[in-house]
Amino acid sequence: MRRLAAGGAIDRTRPLGFIWEGRKLSGFAGDTIASALLANGIGVIGRSFKYHRPRGVYGAWTEEPNAIVDVALGARHDPNARASLVPLEAGMVVGGVNAWPNVRRDALGLIDLFHRFIPAGFYYKTFKSPSWGAFETRIRAMAGLGVMRPEPDRLLYDTRHVETDVLVVGGGAAGVAAARAAASAGLGVMLADDRAAWGGVLQAEGGVIDGMEAAAWAAAAVGEMRGATLLGRTTVFGAYDHNAFGLLEQRRDAAGGWAEERVWLVRARQVVLAAGAIERPLVFPGNDRPGIMSAAAVLQYVRHYAVLPGREVVIATNNDTAYATAAALVAAGASVTVADARPEAPGRDGLRVRAGCVPVGTGGRHGVKWVDLALRDALSNRERVRCDLLAISGGWSPSVHLHSQAGGTLRWDDAAAAFLPGVAREGWHLAGAVTGPVGLGAALGQGHAAGVAAAAALGRVVHVAPPETPARAVEAPIGAMWFVDVADRRQWIDFQNDVTLGDVALAARENYASVEHLKRYTTLGMANDQGKTSNINGIAALAAMTGRAIGEVGTTTFRPPYVPVSLGALAGMRHGRLFAPIREVPAAADHLANGAVMREYGGWRRPAAYLRIGETVAAAIAREAASVRQGVGLFDGSSLGKIEVAGPDAAAFLNVMFYNEVANLKVGRLRYCLMLRETGVVFDDGVVARLAAERYLLSPSSSHTEGVLAMLRAWQQTEFPAMRVVFHDVTAAWATFAVSGPRAGVLVGRLSSDIDIGDGALPHMAVAEGVIEGLPGRIARVSFTGERGYEISVPARHGAAMWRHLLGLGEDVTLYGIEALSVLRAEKGFILIGTDTDGMTLPADLGITAPLRNKAVDFVGKRSLLTPDALRADRRQFVGVLPEDPGFVPAVGSHAMVDGRSVGWVTTSCHSPALGRSIGLGMIEGGRGRIGETMEIFHLGKTSRAVIGEACHFDRAGERLHG
Amino acid sequence: MRYSALSLVRQGLAGQTGWPQAWRSPSPRSVYDAVIVGGGGHGLATAYYLAKNHPRRRIAVLEKGWLGGGNTGRNTTIVRSNYFFPESAAIYDFALRLYEGLSQDLDYNIMLSQRGILMMGHSEHDMELMTRSVNAMLLNGIDVELLDAAQVRAEVPLLNFEPGARYEIHGGFTQRRGGIARHDAVAWGYARAASALGVDIIQGCEVTGFDIVDGRVAGVRTGLGRIAAGSVGLCAAGHSGVLAGMAGFTLPIQSYALQAMVSEPVKPVLDTVVMSAATGMYVSQSDKGELVFGAGLDLYPSYAQRGNLPVERDVIAGMLEMFPAFRRLKLLRAWAGLVDVCWDYSPIIGPAPVGGMYLNCGWGTGGFKAIPAGGWMLAHLLATGRHHPISAPFDLGRFTSGRLIDEAAGAGIAH
Amino acid sequence: MLRLPCPYCGERDEPEFRFAGEPAVRPGSDVGDAVWAAYLYMRSNEKGPHREVWSHAGGCGQFFLLERDTVSHAVLRALRPGEAS
Ligand SMILES: Cc1cc2nc3c(=O)[nH]c(=O)nc-3n(C[C@H](O)[C@H](O)[C@H](O)COP(=O)(O)OP(=O)(O)OC[C@H]3O[C@@H](n4cnc5c(N)ncnc54)[C@H](O)[C@@H]3O)c2cc1C
Ligand SMILES: [Zn+2]
């Protein structure tokens, strides 16, 4: 065991059993999977992506490139969890990924032997013959990390939308100081940190603030903030336009939490970025073995998790921060040798420090066993030092990701050996290690100042004093070292994706010299650690190889998310019915009770057909359609759009909006009209009713109501603002039922109503308002079936009752659904927008030409009907299609063919009960001129024949409307 | 040096130190016969086919950033030719046929993976429109198959076939020759091959204006000085409008951000490209194992080339609706490209209103699949001053005549 | 995610709004094909400050003019139709 006897922030009273690769192990509450594995002495946790080299834990937090594991617990499964980020839970089943049979003995480890033949981008140079497809399957099987489970994930995720005065990103010393200051000014503060405890690196590094132990100070300061939203275990993953942020909160252990993860969408007035910095590795030959760890991570493991990852330790560094690790290791009983790349390494009591000394090689198959050290100016002079842990520190890279995502600039700073934030976005304040190497005192000062500045920007004053900490010795500057200049170029830069110094050299040699080319050619920084440890080292190496300054090479673009975020959390509750809610008609329950098969049509759930016991849908459709023609049918048309248009200029305005003339429509009358886009294309059709001189009612198709309303609004407001007209979408306010068939009048006549439905008072295409069964309502004479028809509208809340009432008016009433209606209208050759028309259909294509010839006023789309293309004689025209074989129903979407070329298609096709044969509608090039011609109809390689005819197949004279 | 397994082995023994530059990085000359603005796929392919099919010209490609850094390096790499109109089928299938031989032609593995592309239908109405499209494609000579729900399920078992799913799957259609290719490799392969034929590829060279004399282009002004050229091809995608502005004309194009995303890599779970018209989403799994997915445009014009969270969440929700098993996978990267959306969603290829200047733009969300054809057509125009028969319908003049090639309308969308 | 100022309602989040194109002056229907095509299809597509029509579709339903930088997405100003520009 490598667990220390005392110390750490783990709860030793709560041991947690878990499984690692089939073995039962145990850790404590407060452990991560990584710390628990380290405590159990597990060295090899994963394999690298390309060469399948053994890999152990490198880091302690979001930077971890190596320790990718498969974690399962109950319903939760993560195929690619990073062990350093997952809090240990009892019963977790943890395993390695991308290795067979296991990570210790991985058969594909053989690949590493051939590494010299498969450098960066080797696949661009080979696998061309016979084709990439011949190799791809095998290569795909080797790629990929974890194994996804095919079962749908059923965890719950939720979303919150909030606004805040100040968002503080990072709950370390600087962030807490900033939040504390801003909160004291009475501002709404949101403080987010991805760890469970406040204080950031204070947890491991210690120190004294305002006379308290540093981490305790942080906890106390946070506890005292009033009105703040405190989000622990919450990562700010993205900064977007206008100070919008995305935050991911892990809520597994949240009290009363039912959601696994929550995404917060935050709009902040002021932003404090105190996201700290990430330690980079040193780059040297063999720097990727298990047992080679980030020095800062080692400090975390020792202090925070009470794990001693090694007893014989070598620390290789080029900066001062690793000395804290050395001290902690010594205190924990390890023997420590420090190799400091700087010629003037600071001496420390009780430490063997070798100045000007760097690692030049390592050994050990499943864990580092030795490291070769050499003086930087005499690299061939190696000395082998035994060790079981090699802690490395190559300096620190400020976590400028969010700053950069938001459009802040960066500048390279040689002294800090880092890209430091330059100009920040408006309302942003940066504090702490994100601004460069600062000590605790400066971080606290910057944090406080950021809080003061944020408060001042919002007109507030801070009421707390800046926190104080005893002054510390000034750190010596970093001595940048980007790689070791030896012949061995197997010096890892990107651990997960196996990008080495040799790969960077190759990219440079082949002129992939832009930093973006480097990234793409070598895959540097594209693994699931997102390059947190590798980017800067890669850029520096490229700079050296191409003789440029690091600042000149520049960085790749920082893009969200800062850490990988589960897709489920990003989608939140938006799935299933909530993804796109379906609208229901008022009588929906009755339809089901009446045997309806409900289907979605244009966003509404509507009866497709009403099945009798043992009946098929097709049989029901035929029966319903036939019954309407013989007796009387009842149809729920409630989803049909209803837009009221009122005002002194309603007539004039609508006359511009519609293709057909509507200004001369008489009160109480209806007219079938087309609405065009300005491009001349038929956008919608429907019946326009004039209810009063200054009041119209439009009935757009169910799926177009919103679009029609938007179009009316747009034209009125932007083109005709002087016209006095208002619109009101009343679709949901009315339930509408169509009664259709030769006996429709008889049925409607049984309604108790003050509306005179006699043919004299209410002829075809007329409408009247009145009282129906005691309800305010409307009866219109209109027909989409070709039979005598009435449309009865009552307030929606009485819709279901009215439906039942109508049903009870006659025993011979047949309920019919959309499918039967579609057959009936096909028999009549009535178009269905979006079925018979598409985004190319002009009114003349439908044979509706009178308005263009006769209408005096300009209207939407008019000019577009006069372009050369609109006037072409060979445009597709709407016609009837009669299959030669009356028993054969061609597929909708079959094409009419001339000499193997498509000249149009079948848009509607069905069996007509009224005609006892198949009928169809279609859009055929020059179709009206082909009436009487027999054409070849093509479908999936087979052909049939059909005669082109009039679109109206049934009752051409329209006598049945009045029958 | 030819690329091959053998050369890799030889170089491996020599420590990979003998590879030449993939392309040269020369300084610009003061005069070229033809200048191509934009070092994306279309610009580089234009240069390559111009040098190869119409030799003996001095050719330069001017790229303001790094080659392949525009949409060519940001797209979701889907290639297909399953278009509705014969004009579209002709150009996209010409491109696909060139793609099929491109790795050999360029001596650069572009990793064309003809894993098929499957479009799903979610209602009987969808299936009717698909039938219409499939029949059109079959008559256009494109290899498509109509599938029923069971066939779709057999091809992609992970799809959401749960009863009561918001978007039931009624069937679909597939083009087996469709698939994906490696986008960077297409740019790099063309660059390498063009450079080898003598084309000067000048990176970091932004065109800031044109010299126009008597309505004819005489040269370009750049950040690196003036360059004289009597023929200029514009291949600037999202920046086409900016260049048109410099030359004094407008285009029926608006620039939008289009986002794409990848998940972390997992072992193979999806063997074909899947698209859904209902949610607009499309997804494939890269050879590396990442899910690569995207959907519609961002909702307002932009030159910012960065993503927008609401649209990102829509796209993700749309994909999870189709693939509920993907919920636990994590989003690894999200980014945006700057696409030139033409009014009718078809490209503009042909002479610009300025003499000697030729357009290749308006590819919008779908021009990666067309790179070889776009390059070939523009090269033909630059060399001859006339349309290739395949590019003629895509002339800018179609907006005046009204003869648009509106694929969305062809798919039944009225807009 | 943008934060846009509706001239009637004040600042609201992007999902409440809908982009409705560039402002255009509608020619009469007696113009030639080229003029009509320019009105229908041609776009200034400005990089930088850009004049746009938006509607507060999920709010008051009003259309307004917005000047927005298409590179930084900064909002420069919002005007009611007819307001001095
Ligand atoms: C997220 C996303 C997903 C996509 N998915 C697909 C897909 O799956 N399938 C598909 O077929 N298509 C897809 N596309 C579309 C496809 O990427 C583009 O249509 C195609 O890459 C365009 O190529 P191009 O060479 O014209 O443009 P680009 O590659 O953008 O090249 C244009 C170049 O011009 C340069 N330039 C601009 N202005 C100047 C100037 N003034 N001077 C010099 N240089 C200049 C730019 O820097 C740029 O490099 C997608 C696009 C995006 C953004
Ligand atoms: Zn408003």
mmCIF file of C-alpha atoms in Angstrom, chain C residues 4-81:
data_model
loop_
_atom_site.group_PDB
_atom_site.id
_atom_site.type_symbol
_atom_site.label_atom_id
_atom_site.label_comp_id
_atom_site.label_asym_id
_atom_site.label_seq_id
_atom_site.Cartn_x
_atom_site.Cartn_y
_atom_site.Cartn_z
ATOM 1 C CA LEU C 4 -30.048 41.797 -28.306
ATOM 2 C CA PRO C 5 -31.860 45.037 -27.536
ATOM 3 C CA CYS C 6 -35.458 45.026 -28.716
ATOM 4 C CA PRO C 7 -36.331 48.715 -29.136
ATOM 5 C CA TYR C 8 -39.708 47.962 -27.571
ATOM 6 C CA CYS C 9 -38.908 45.467 -24.808
ATOM 7 C CA GLY C 10 -35.255 45.965 -23.928
ATOM 8 C CA GLU C 11 -32.451 43.410 -23.798
ATOM 9 C CA ARG C 12 -33.349 39.780 -24.314
ATOM 10 C CA ASP C 13 -31.554 36.573 -25.184
ATOM 11 C CA GLU C 14 -31.016 35.423 -28.725
ATOM 12 C CA PRO C 15 -33.561 32.566 -28.802
ATOM 13 C CA GLU C 16 -36.378 35.142 -28.566
ATOM 14 C CA PHE C 17 -35.347 36.748 -31.835
ATOM 15 C CA ARG C 18 -35.348 35.869 -35.477
ATOM 16 C CA PHE C 19 -33.042 37.250 -38.115
ATOM 17 C CA ALA C 20 -35.135 38.496 -41.011
ATOM 18 C CA GLY C 21 -32.635 39.493 -43.651
ATOM 19 C CA GLU C 22 -31.015 42.639 -44.891
ATOM 20 C CA PRO C 23 -33.203 45.694 -45.288
ATOM 21 C CA ALA C 24 -34.162 46.157 -48.911
ATOM 22 C CA VAL C 25 -36.137 48.695 -50.874
ATOM 23 C CA ARG C 26 -38.851 46.995 -52.877
ATOM 24 C CA PRO C 27 -38.883 48.074 -56.496
ATOM 25 C CA GLY C 28 -42.153 48.367 -58.353
ATOM 26 C CA SER C 29 -43.202 45.409 -60.442
ATOM 27 C CA ASP C 30 -42.395 47.294 -63.642
ATOM 28 C CA VAL C 31 -38.615 46.970 -63.253
ATOM 29 C CA GLY C 32 -36.401 44.801 -65.441
ATOM 30 C CA ASP C 33 -35.346 41.272 -64.599
ATOM 31 C CA ALA C 34 -31.908 42.326 -63.373
ATOM 32 C CA VAL C 35 -33.213 44.946 -60.959
ATOM 33 C CA TRP C 36 -35.807 42.538 -59.613
ATOM 34 C CA ALA C 37 -33.199 39.782 -59.248
ATOM 35 C CA ALA C 38 -30.902 42.159 -57.389
ATOM 36 C CA TYR C 39 -33.707 42.996 -54.972
ATOM 37 C CA LEU C 40 -34.637 39.367 -54.437
ATOM 38 C CA TYR C 41 -31.257 37.728 -54.257
ATOM 39 C CA MET C 42 -28.261 40.041 -53.967
ATOM 40 C CA ARG C 43 -26.862 40.682 -50.494
ATOM 41 C CA SER C 44 -24.398 43.248 -49.181
ATOM 42 C CA ASN C 45 -23.160 40.550 -46.799
ATOM 43 C CA GLU C 46 -20.991 43.097 -45.046
ATOM 44 C CA LYS C 47 -18.017 41.959 -42.985
ATOM 45 C CA GLY C 48 -18.101 44.333 -40.032
ATOM 46 C CA PRO C 49 -21.005 46.695 -39.322
ATOM 47 C CA HIS C 50 -24.059 45.208 -40.979
ATOM 48 C CA ARG C 51 -27.614 46.519 -41.212
ATOM 49 C CA GLU C 52 -30.169 43.839 -40.528
ATOM 50 C CA VAL C 53 -33.842 43.366 -39.880
ATOM 51 C CA TRP C 54 -34.735 41.266 -36.864
ATOM 52 C CA SER C 55 -38.015 40.382 -35.295
ATOM 53 C CA HIS C 56 -38.677 39.857 -31.638
ATOM 54 C CA ALA C 57 -40.689 36.834 -32.627
ATOM 55 C CA GLY C 58 -40.803 35.250 -29.195
ATOM 56 C CA GLY C 59 -41.666 38.538 -27.538
ATOM 57 C CA CYS C 60 -43.557 41.549 -28.813
ATOM 58 C CA GLY C 61 -43.549 40.361 -32.420
ATOM 59 C CA GLN C 62 -42.120 43.625 -33.685
ATOM 60 C CA PHE C 63 -39.627 43.994 -36.484
ATOM 61 C CA PHE C 64 -36.717 46.353 -36.004
ATOM 62 C CA LEU C 65 -33.445 47.420 -37.544
ATOM 63 C CA LEU C 66 -30.239 46.265 -35.956
ATOM 64 C CA GLU C 67 -26.729 47.373 -36.685
ATOM 65 C CA ARG C 68 -24.456 44.578 -35.687
ATOM 66 C CA ASP C 69 -20.808 43.847 -36.297
ATOM 67 C CA THR C 70 -20.663 40.521 -38.096
ATOM 68 C CA VAL C 71 -17.103 39.885 -36.916
ATOM 69 C CA SER C 72 -17.306 40.746 -33.219
ATOM 70 C CA HIS C 73 -21.093 40.362 -32.979
ATOM 71 C CA ALA C 74 -21.139 43.630 -31.056
ATOM 72 C CA VAL C 75 -24.496 45.367 -31.244
ATOM 73 C CA LEU C 76 -24.022 48.896 -32.522
ATOM 74 C CA ARG C 77 -27.615 50.097 -32.322
ATOM 75 C CA ALA C 78 -31.216 49.066 -32.681
ATOM 76 C CA LEU C 79 -33.893 51.226 -34.295
ATOM 77 C CA ARG C 80 -37.633 51.041 -34.708
ATOM 78 C CA PRO C 81 -38.628 51.077 -38.363
#
